[in-house]
Structures are given as structure tokens and as C-alpha cells.
mmCIF file of C-alpha atoms and ligand atoms in Angstrom:
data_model
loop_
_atom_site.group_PDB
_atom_site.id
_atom_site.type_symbol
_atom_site.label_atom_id
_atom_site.label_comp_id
_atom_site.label_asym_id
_atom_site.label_seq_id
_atom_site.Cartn_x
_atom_site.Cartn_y
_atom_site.Cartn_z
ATOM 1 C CA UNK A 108 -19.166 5.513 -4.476
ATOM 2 C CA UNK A 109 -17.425 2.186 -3.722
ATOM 3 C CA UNK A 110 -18.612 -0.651 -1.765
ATOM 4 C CA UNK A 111 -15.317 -1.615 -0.317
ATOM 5 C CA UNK A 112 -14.561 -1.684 3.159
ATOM 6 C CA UNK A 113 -11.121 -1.684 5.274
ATOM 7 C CA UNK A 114 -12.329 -5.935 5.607
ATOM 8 C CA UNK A 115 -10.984 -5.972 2.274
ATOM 9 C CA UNK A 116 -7.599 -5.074 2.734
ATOM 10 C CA UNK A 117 -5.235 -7.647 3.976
ATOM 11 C CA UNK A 118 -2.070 -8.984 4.314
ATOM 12 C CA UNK A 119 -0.446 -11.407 1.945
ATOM 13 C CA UNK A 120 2.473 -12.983 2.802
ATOM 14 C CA UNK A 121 5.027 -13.746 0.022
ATOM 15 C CA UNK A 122 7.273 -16.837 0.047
ATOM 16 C CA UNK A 123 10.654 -16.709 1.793
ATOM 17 C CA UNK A 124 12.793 -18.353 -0.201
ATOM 18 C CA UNK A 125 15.710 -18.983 2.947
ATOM 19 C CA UNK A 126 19.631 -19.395 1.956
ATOM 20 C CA UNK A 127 21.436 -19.719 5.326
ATOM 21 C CA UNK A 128 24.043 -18.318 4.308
ATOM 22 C CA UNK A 129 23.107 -15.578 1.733
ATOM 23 C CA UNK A 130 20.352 -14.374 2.273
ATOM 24 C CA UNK A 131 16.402 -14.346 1.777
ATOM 25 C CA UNK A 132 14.756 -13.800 -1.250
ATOM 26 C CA UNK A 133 10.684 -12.901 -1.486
ATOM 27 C CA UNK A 134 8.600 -12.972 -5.205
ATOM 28 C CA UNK A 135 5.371 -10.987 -6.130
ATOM 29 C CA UNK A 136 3.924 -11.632 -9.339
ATOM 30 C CA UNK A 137 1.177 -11.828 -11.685
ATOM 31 C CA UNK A 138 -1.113 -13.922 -12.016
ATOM 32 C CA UNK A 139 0.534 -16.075 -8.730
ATOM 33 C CA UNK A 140 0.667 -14.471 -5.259
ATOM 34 C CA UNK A 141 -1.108 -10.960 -5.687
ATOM 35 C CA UNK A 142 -4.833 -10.166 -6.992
ATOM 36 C CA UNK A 143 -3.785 -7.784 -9.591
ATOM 37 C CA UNK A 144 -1.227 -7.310 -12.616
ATOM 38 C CA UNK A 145 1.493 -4.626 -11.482
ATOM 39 C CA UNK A 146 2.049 -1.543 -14.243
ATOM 40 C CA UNK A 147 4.015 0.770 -12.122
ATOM 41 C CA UNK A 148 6.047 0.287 -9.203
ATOM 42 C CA UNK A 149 6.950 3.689 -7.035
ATOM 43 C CA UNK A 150 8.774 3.889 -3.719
ATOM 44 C CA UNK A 151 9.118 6.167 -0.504
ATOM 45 C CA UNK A 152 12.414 6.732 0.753
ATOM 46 C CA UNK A 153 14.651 9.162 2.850
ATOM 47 C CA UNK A 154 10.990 10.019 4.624
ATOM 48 C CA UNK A 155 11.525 12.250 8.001
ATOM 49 C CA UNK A 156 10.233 10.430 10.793
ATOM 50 C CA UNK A 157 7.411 12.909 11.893
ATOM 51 C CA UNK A 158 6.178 12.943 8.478
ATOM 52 C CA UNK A 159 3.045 11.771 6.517
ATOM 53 C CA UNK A 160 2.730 10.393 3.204
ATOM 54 C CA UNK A 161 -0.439 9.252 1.401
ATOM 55 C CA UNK A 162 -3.494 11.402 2.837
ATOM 56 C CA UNK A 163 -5.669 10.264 -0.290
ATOM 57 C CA UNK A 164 -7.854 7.195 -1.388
ATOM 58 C CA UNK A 165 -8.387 6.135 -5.540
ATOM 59 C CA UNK A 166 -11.082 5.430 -6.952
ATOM 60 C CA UNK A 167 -10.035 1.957 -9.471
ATOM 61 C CA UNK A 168 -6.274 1.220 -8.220
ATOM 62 C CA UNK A 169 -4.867 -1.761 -6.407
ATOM 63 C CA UNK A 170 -2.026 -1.402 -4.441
ATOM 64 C CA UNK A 171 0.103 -3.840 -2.389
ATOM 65 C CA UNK A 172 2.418 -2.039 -0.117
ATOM 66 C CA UNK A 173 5.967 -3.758 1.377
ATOM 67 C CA UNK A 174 8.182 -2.345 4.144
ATOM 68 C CA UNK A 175 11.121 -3.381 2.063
ATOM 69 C CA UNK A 176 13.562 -2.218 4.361
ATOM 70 C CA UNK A 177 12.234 -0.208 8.474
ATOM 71 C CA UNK A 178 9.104 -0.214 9.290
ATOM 72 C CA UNK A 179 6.015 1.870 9.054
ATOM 73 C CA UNK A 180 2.390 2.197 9.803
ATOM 74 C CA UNK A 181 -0.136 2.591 7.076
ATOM 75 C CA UNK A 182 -3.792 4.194 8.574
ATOM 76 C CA UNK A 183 -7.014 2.355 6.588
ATOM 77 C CA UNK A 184 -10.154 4.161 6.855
ATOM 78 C CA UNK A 185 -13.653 3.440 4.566
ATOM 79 C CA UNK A 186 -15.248 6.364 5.779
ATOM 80 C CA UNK A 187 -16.599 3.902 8.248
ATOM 81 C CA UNK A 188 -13.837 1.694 10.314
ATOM 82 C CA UNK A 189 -10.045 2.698 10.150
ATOM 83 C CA UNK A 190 -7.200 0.338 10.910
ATOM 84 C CA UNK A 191 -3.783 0.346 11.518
ATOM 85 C CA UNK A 192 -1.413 -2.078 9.904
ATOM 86 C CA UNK A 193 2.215 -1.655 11.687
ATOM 87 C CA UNK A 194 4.594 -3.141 8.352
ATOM 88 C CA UNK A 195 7.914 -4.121 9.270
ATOM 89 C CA UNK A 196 8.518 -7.438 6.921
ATOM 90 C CA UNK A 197 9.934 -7.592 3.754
ATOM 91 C CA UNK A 198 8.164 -10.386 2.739
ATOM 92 C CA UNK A 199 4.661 -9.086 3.637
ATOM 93 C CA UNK A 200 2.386 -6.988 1.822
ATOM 94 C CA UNK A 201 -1.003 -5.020 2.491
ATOM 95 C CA UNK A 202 -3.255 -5.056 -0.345
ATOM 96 C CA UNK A 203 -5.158 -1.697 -0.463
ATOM 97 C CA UNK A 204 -8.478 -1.937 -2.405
ATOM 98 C CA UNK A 205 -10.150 1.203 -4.180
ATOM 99 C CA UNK A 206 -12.009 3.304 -2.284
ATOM 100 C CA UNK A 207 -9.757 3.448 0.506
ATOM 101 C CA UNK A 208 -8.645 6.706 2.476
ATOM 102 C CA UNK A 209 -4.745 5.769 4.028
ATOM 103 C CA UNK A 210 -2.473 7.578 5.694
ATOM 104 C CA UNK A 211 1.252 6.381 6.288
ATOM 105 C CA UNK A 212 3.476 7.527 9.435
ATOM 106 C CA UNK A 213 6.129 6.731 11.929
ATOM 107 C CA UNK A 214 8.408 6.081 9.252
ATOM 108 C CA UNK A 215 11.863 4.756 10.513
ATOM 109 C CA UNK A 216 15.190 5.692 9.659
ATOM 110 C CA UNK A 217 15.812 3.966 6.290
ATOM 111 C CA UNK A 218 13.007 2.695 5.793
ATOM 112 C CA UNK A 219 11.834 2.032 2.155
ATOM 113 C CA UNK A 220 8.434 1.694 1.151
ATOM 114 C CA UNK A 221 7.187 0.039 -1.901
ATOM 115 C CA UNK A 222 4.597 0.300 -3.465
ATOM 116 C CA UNK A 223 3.097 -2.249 -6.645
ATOM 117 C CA UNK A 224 0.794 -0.731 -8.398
ATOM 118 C CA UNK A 225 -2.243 -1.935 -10.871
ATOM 119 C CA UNK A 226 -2.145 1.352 -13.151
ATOM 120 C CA UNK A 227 -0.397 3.751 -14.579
ATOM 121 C CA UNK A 228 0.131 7.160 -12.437
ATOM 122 C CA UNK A 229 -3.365 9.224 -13.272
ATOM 123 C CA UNK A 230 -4.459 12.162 -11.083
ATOM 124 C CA UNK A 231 -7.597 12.054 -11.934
ATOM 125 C CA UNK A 232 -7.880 8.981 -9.955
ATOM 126 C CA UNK A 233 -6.694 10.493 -6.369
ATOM 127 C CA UNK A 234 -9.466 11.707 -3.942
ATOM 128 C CA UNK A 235 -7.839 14.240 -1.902
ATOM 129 C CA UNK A 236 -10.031 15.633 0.093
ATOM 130 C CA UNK A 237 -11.142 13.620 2.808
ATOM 131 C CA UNK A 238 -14.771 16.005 3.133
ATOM 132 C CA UNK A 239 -15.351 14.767 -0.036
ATOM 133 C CA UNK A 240 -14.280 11.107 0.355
ATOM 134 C CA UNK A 241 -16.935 11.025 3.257
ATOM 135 C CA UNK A 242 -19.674 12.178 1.547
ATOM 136 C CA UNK A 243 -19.514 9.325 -1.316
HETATM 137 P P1 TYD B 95 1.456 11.102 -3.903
HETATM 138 O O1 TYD B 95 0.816 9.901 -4.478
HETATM 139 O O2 TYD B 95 0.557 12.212 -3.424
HETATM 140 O O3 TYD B 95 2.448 10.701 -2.719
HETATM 141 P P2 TYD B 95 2.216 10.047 -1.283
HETATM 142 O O4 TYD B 95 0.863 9.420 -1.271
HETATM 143 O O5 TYD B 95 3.304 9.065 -1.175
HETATM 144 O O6 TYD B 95 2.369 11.095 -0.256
HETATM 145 O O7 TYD B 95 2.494 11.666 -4.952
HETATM 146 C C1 TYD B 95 3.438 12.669 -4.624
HETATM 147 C C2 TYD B 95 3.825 13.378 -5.915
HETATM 148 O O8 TYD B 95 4.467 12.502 -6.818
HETATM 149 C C3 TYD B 95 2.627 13.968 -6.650
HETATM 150 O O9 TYD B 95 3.015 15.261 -7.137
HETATM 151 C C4 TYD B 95 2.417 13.063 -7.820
HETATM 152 C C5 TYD B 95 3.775 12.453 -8.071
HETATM 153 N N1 TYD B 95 3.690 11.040 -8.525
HETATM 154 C C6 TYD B 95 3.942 10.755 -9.850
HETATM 155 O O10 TYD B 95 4.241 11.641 -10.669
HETATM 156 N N2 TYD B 95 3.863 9.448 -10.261
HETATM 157 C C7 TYD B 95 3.547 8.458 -9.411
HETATM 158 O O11 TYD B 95 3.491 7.265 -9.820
HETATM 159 C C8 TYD B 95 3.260 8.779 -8.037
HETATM 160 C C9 TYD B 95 2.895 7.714 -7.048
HETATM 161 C C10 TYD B 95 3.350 10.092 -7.651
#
């Protein structure tokens, strides 16, 4: 089905705008610093440590994923090669391409995950079952 591989999935690292004494301040946005134009914006939150989120790939969307607050680890896998990206900086993000199957554990206490999206929510673009993710 899609040609992408885990190779094109990366990190981007957004600007830290430093104020020594108030803070840091990071910017994604359109058209600048990410590959795609954000639609919808969803995050994780209040996520037990043991558990799992994601367990899917899509077929057309782009995703850039921050560890706005804790840390997590987010499982890449093109049917082929898997990596693991450990996210723990707010002013990171891991660009997930279409066609990728990821998993995302070891959540920490408080963590928040966010995720920028490049469409609207649309079931009909989840793969859920990784059988049939291998075979296409
Ligand atoms: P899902 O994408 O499977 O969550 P995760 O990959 O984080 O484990 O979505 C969980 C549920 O939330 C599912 O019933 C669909 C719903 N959902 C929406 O309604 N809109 C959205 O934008 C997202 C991301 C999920």
C-alpha cells in the first residue's frame, strides 16, 4: 500500500524561544517548521503507566507528536524495521508519515501527549489490525 518507511519519520526540533526568568516558549506552524498544515489537534492525558495507546497506522495522515509535559516512548514499525523514539522534550516533535504502524508506552506520571494533526478525525482512515497492515 504505501511506500513509506520508519526512515521517514523524524524528529524536528522547534525553536526555544528562552526567557531566563519566565519561562520557554516553543512554535509549530504552517507553512514554517512542520511539513504539513494542522486541522485537528488531540491530546493523551491522565494515561496509566502500564498502558498502551495507538496500536494502529493511517493510511493519508501526518502527525507530529510532542511530549508536552513527561515523557513517553512511541514504537515505529513499516512492516519492515521498527524504532523506538524515547520523547521527553517539549520542544521536539516526531513526524509520523502514513503508512506507519505505532505503538505508544511507558507513559509517565503527568505526562501529556500531543498530537498535531493534518486531517480531520475519519475512521475510515485507521488500519487496526496489524495482520492486515502486514500484508499491504
Ligand atoms: P484512537 O485514535 O484509537 O486513540 P489512541 O491511538 O490514542 O489509543 O482513538 C481513541 C478513541 O477516540 C476512538 O474511539 C476514536 C476517538 N477519537 C475521536 O473521536 N477523534 C479523534 O480526533 C481521535 C484521535 C480519536
Amino acid at each position: 500500500m504505501m511506500e513509506n518507511t520508519i526512515f521517514d519519520c523524524h524528529l524536528i526540533d522547534f525553536d526555544l524561544h528562552h526567557s531566563d526568568r519566565k519561562g520557554n516558549l516553543s512554535v509549530a506552524e504552517n507553512g514554517a517548521n512542520i511539513p504539513f498544515d494542522v486541522k485537528r489537534v488531540y491530546y493523551l492525558y491522565d494515561v496509566p503507566g502500564g498502558a498502551s495507546r495507538g496500536g494502529h497506522a493511517h493510511k493519508a495522515l501526518y502527525q507530529l507528536i510532542v511530549a508536552v509535559s513527561g515523557s513517553f516512548s512511541v514504537t515505529l514499525d513499516d512492516g519492515k524495521n521498527k524504532r523506538t523514539f524515547s520523547l521527553n522534550r517539549p520542544y521536539q516533535g516526531l513526524l509520523v508519515v502514513p503508512g506507519i504502524w505505532r505503538d505508544i508506552n511507558d507513559f509517565s506520571s503527568g505526562s501529556v501527549c500531543l498530537v498535531l494533526a493534518s486531517e480531520k478525525y475519519d475512521e475510515s482512515d485507521y488500519i487496526r489490525d496489524y495482520g492486515a497492515f502486514i500484508k499491504d
